[in-house]
Coordinates of C-alpha atoms in Angstrom, one line a residue:
Chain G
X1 CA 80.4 62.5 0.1
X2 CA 78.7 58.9 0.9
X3 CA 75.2 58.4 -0.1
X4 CA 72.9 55.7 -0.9
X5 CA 69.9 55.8 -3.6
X6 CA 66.6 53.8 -3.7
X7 CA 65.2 54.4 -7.0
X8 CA 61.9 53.1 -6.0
X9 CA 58.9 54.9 -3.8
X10 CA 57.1 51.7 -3.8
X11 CA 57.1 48.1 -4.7
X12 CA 54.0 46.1 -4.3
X13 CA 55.0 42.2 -4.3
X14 CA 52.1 39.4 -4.1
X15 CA 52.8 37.2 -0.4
X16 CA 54.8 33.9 -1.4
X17 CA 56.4 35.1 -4.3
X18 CA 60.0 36.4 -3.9
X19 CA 60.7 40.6 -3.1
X20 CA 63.9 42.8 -4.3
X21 CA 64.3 46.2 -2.6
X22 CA 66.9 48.0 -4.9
X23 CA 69.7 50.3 -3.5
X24 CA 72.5 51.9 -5.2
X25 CA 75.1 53.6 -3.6
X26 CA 78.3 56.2 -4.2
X27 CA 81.3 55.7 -1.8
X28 CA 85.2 56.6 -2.0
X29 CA 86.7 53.4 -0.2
X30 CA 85.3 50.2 0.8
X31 CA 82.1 50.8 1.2
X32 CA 80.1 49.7 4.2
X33 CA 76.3 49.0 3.8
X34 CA 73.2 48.8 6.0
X35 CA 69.3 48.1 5.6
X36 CA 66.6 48.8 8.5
X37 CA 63.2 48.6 8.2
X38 CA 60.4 50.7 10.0
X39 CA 57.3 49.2 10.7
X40 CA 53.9 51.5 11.1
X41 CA 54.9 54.1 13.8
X42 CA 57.6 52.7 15.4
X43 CA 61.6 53.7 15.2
X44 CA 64.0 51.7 13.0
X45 CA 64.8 48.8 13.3
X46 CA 68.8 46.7 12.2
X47 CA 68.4 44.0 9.5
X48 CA 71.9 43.6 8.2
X49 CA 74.8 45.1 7.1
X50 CA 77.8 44.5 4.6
X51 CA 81.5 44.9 5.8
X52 CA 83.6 42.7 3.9
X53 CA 84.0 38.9 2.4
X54 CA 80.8 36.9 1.1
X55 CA 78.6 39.3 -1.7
X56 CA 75.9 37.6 0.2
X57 CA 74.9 39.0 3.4
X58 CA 72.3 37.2 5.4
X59 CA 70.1 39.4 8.0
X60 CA 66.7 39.4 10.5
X61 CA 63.1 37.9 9.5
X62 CA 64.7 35.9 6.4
X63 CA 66.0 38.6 4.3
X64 CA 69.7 39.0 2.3
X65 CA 71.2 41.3 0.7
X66 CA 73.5 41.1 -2.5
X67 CA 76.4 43.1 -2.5
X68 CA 77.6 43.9 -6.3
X69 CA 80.8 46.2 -6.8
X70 CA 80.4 46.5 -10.4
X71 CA 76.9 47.7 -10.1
X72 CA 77.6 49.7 -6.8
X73 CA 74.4 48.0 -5.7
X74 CA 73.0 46.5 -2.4
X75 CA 69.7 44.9 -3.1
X76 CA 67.5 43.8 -0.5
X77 CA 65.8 40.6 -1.5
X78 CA 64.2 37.8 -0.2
X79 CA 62.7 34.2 -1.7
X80 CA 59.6 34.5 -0.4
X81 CA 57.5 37.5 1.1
X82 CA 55.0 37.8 4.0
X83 CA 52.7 40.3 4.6
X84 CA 54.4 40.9 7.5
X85 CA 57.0 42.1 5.7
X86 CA 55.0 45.0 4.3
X87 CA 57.2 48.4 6.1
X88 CA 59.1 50.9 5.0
X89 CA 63.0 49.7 4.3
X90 CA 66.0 52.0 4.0
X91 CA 69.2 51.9 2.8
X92 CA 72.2 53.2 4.5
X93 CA 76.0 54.2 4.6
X94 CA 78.1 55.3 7.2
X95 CA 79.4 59.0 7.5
X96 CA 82.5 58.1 9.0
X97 CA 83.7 61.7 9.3
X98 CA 80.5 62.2 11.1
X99 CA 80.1 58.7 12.7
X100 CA 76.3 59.0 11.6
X101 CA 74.2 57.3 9.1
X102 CA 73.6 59.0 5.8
X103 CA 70.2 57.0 4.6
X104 CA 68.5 56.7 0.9
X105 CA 64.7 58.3 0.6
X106 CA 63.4 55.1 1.7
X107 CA 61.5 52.3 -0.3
X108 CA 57.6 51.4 0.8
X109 CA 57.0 47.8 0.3
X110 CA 53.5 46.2 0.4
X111 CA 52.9 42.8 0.4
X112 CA 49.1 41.8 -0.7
X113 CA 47.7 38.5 0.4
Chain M
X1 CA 67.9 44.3 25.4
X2 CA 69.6 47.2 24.3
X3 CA 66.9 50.2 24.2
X4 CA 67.2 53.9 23.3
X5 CA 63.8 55.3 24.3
X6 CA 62.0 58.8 23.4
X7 CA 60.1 60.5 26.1
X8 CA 56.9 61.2 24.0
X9 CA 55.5 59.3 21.0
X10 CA 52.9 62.5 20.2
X11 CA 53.3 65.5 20.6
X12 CA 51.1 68.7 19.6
X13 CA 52.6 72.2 20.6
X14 CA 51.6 75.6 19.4
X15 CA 53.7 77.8 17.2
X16 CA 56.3 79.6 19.0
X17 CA 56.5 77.1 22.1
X18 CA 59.7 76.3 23.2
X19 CA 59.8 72.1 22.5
X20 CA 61.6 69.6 24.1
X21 CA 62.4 66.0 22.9
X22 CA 64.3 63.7 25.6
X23 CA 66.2 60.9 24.5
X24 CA 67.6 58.1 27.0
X25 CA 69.8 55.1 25.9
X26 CA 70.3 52.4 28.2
X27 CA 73.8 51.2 26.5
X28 CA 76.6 53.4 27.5
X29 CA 76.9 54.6 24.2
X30 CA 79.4 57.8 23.1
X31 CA 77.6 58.6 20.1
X32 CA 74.1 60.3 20.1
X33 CA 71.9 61.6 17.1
X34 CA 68.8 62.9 16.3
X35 CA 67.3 62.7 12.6
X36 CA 64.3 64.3 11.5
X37 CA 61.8 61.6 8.5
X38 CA 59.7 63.3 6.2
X39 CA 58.6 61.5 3.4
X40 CA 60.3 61.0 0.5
X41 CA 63.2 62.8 2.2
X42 CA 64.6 59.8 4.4
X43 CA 66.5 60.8 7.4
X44 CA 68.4 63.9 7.8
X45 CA 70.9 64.8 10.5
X46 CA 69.8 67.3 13.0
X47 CA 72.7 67.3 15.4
X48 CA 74.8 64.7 17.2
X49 CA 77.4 64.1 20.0
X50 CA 80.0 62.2 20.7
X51 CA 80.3 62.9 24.5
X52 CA 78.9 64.4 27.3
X53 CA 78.5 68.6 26.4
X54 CA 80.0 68.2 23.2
X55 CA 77.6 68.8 19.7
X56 CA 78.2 68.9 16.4
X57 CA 76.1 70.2 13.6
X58 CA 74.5 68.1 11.2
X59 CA 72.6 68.6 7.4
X60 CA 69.5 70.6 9.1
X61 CA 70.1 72.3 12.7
X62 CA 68.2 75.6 11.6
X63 CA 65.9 76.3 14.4
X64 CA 66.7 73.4 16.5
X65 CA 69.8 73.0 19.5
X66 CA 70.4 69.9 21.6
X67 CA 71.8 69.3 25.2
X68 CA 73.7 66.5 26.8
X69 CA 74.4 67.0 30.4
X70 CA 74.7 63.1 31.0
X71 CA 76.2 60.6 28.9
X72 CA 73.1 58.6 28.5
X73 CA 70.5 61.4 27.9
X74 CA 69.9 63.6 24.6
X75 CA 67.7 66.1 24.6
X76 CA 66.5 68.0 21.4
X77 CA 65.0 71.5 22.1
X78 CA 63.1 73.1 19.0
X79 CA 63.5 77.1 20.5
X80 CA 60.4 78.4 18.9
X81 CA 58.0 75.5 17.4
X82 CA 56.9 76.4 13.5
X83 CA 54.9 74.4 11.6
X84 CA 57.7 73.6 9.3
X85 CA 58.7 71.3 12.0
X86 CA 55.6 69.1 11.8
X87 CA 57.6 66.2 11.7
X88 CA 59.3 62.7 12.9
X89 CA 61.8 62.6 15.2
X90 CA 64.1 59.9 15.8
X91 CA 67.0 59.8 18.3
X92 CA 69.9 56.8 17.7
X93 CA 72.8 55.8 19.6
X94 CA 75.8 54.0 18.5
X95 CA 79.4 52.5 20.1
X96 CA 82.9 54.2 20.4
X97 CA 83.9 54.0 16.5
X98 CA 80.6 55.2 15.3
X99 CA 78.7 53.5 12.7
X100 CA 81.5 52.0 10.2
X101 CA 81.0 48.7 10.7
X102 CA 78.1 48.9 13.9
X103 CA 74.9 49.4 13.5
X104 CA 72.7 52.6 14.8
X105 CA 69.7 51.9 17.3
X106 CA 67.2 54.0 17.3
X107 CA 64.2 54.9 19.9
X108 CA 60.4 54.5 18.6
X109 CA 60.0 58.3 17.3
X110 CA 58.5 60.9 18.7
X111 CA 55.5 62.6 15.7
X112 CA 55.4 66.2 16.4
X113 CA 52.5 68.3 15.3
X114 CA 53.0 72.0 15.3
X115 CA 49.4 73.9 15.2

């Protein structure tokens, strides 16, 4: 079966400096990857996916993602954080026998001013 | 603006109340699903659809049954409320193809509080 892991409950990054958001993941094929993000009480919301081609996959609100066969990893990263960008991101992979998402636990990031 | 949106954002129904959770989606979209988040557990599958009076199953569908009469509309009917089911519910839509290489959208949630 497809699934995703996110290793980390929380991660706390100071605004300006830059944030990762790991993800690991176990697929048979080529896998295909997605982050959303939920912000306080509100539904998710797309910020980018991984198909094929570049290892660098560029989404919404300045974030990328680096896509690393050898480390069946998908981090979440970006250069330079806002506090804005404190939510709650998760990883995800497509159940394609199901055509539904199968998502990681979910990783809480907080961005401090 | 593509939209999927949930009839209630907060709900509180007594235990053993028949529940119902309506889910509309503006995009002509086959695929419909509804997800329950509880912390630390993500998102698990409740049920889905991939056309009009046709459901499948998902991870968690103990206690809970669906209906889609219309193509647009998902509805998510919790039989008799427990408070086990204290929870957030998301409803998502997706193309023909499902989500292999499309994203999901989702509606804002709907937090349920069973008393």
């Amino acid at each position: 079966a497809q699934s995703v892991a996110q290793p980390e409950d929380q991660v706390n990054v100071a605004e300006g400096n830059p944030l990762t958001v790991k993800c690991t993941y176990s697929v048979s094929g080529n896998p295909y990857l997605f982050w959303y993000v939920q912000y306080p009480n509100r539904g998710l919301q797309f910020l980018l996916k991984y198909i094929t081609g570049d290892n660098l996959v560029k989404g919404s609100y300045g974030f990328e993602a680096e896509f690393n066969k050898s480390q069946t990893s998908f981090h979440l990263k970006k250069p330079s954080a806002l506090v804005s960008d404190s939510a709650l991101y998760f990883c995800a992979v497509p159940d394609t026998g199901r055509r539904a998402l199968t998502f990681g636990s979910g990783t809480r990031l907080q961005v401090q001013p | 603006d593509v939209k999927v949106t949930q009839s209630s954002r907060y709900l509180v129904k007594r235990t053993g109340e028949k529940v119902f959770l309506e889910c509309v989606q503006d995009m002509d979209h086959e695929n419909m699903f509804w997800y329950r988040q509880d912390p630390g557990l993500g998102l698990r599958l409740i049920y889905f659809s991939y056309d009009v009076k046709m459901k499948e199953k998902g991870d968690i569908p103990e206690g809970y049954s669906v209906s889609r009469e219309k193509k647009e509309r998902f509805s998510l009917i919790l039989e008799s409320a427990s408070t086990n089911q204290t929870s957030m519910y998301l409803c998502a839509s997706s193309p023909v193809g499902g989500t292999a290489n499309t994203e999901a959208f989702f509606g804002q949630g709907t937090r349920l509080t069973v008393v």
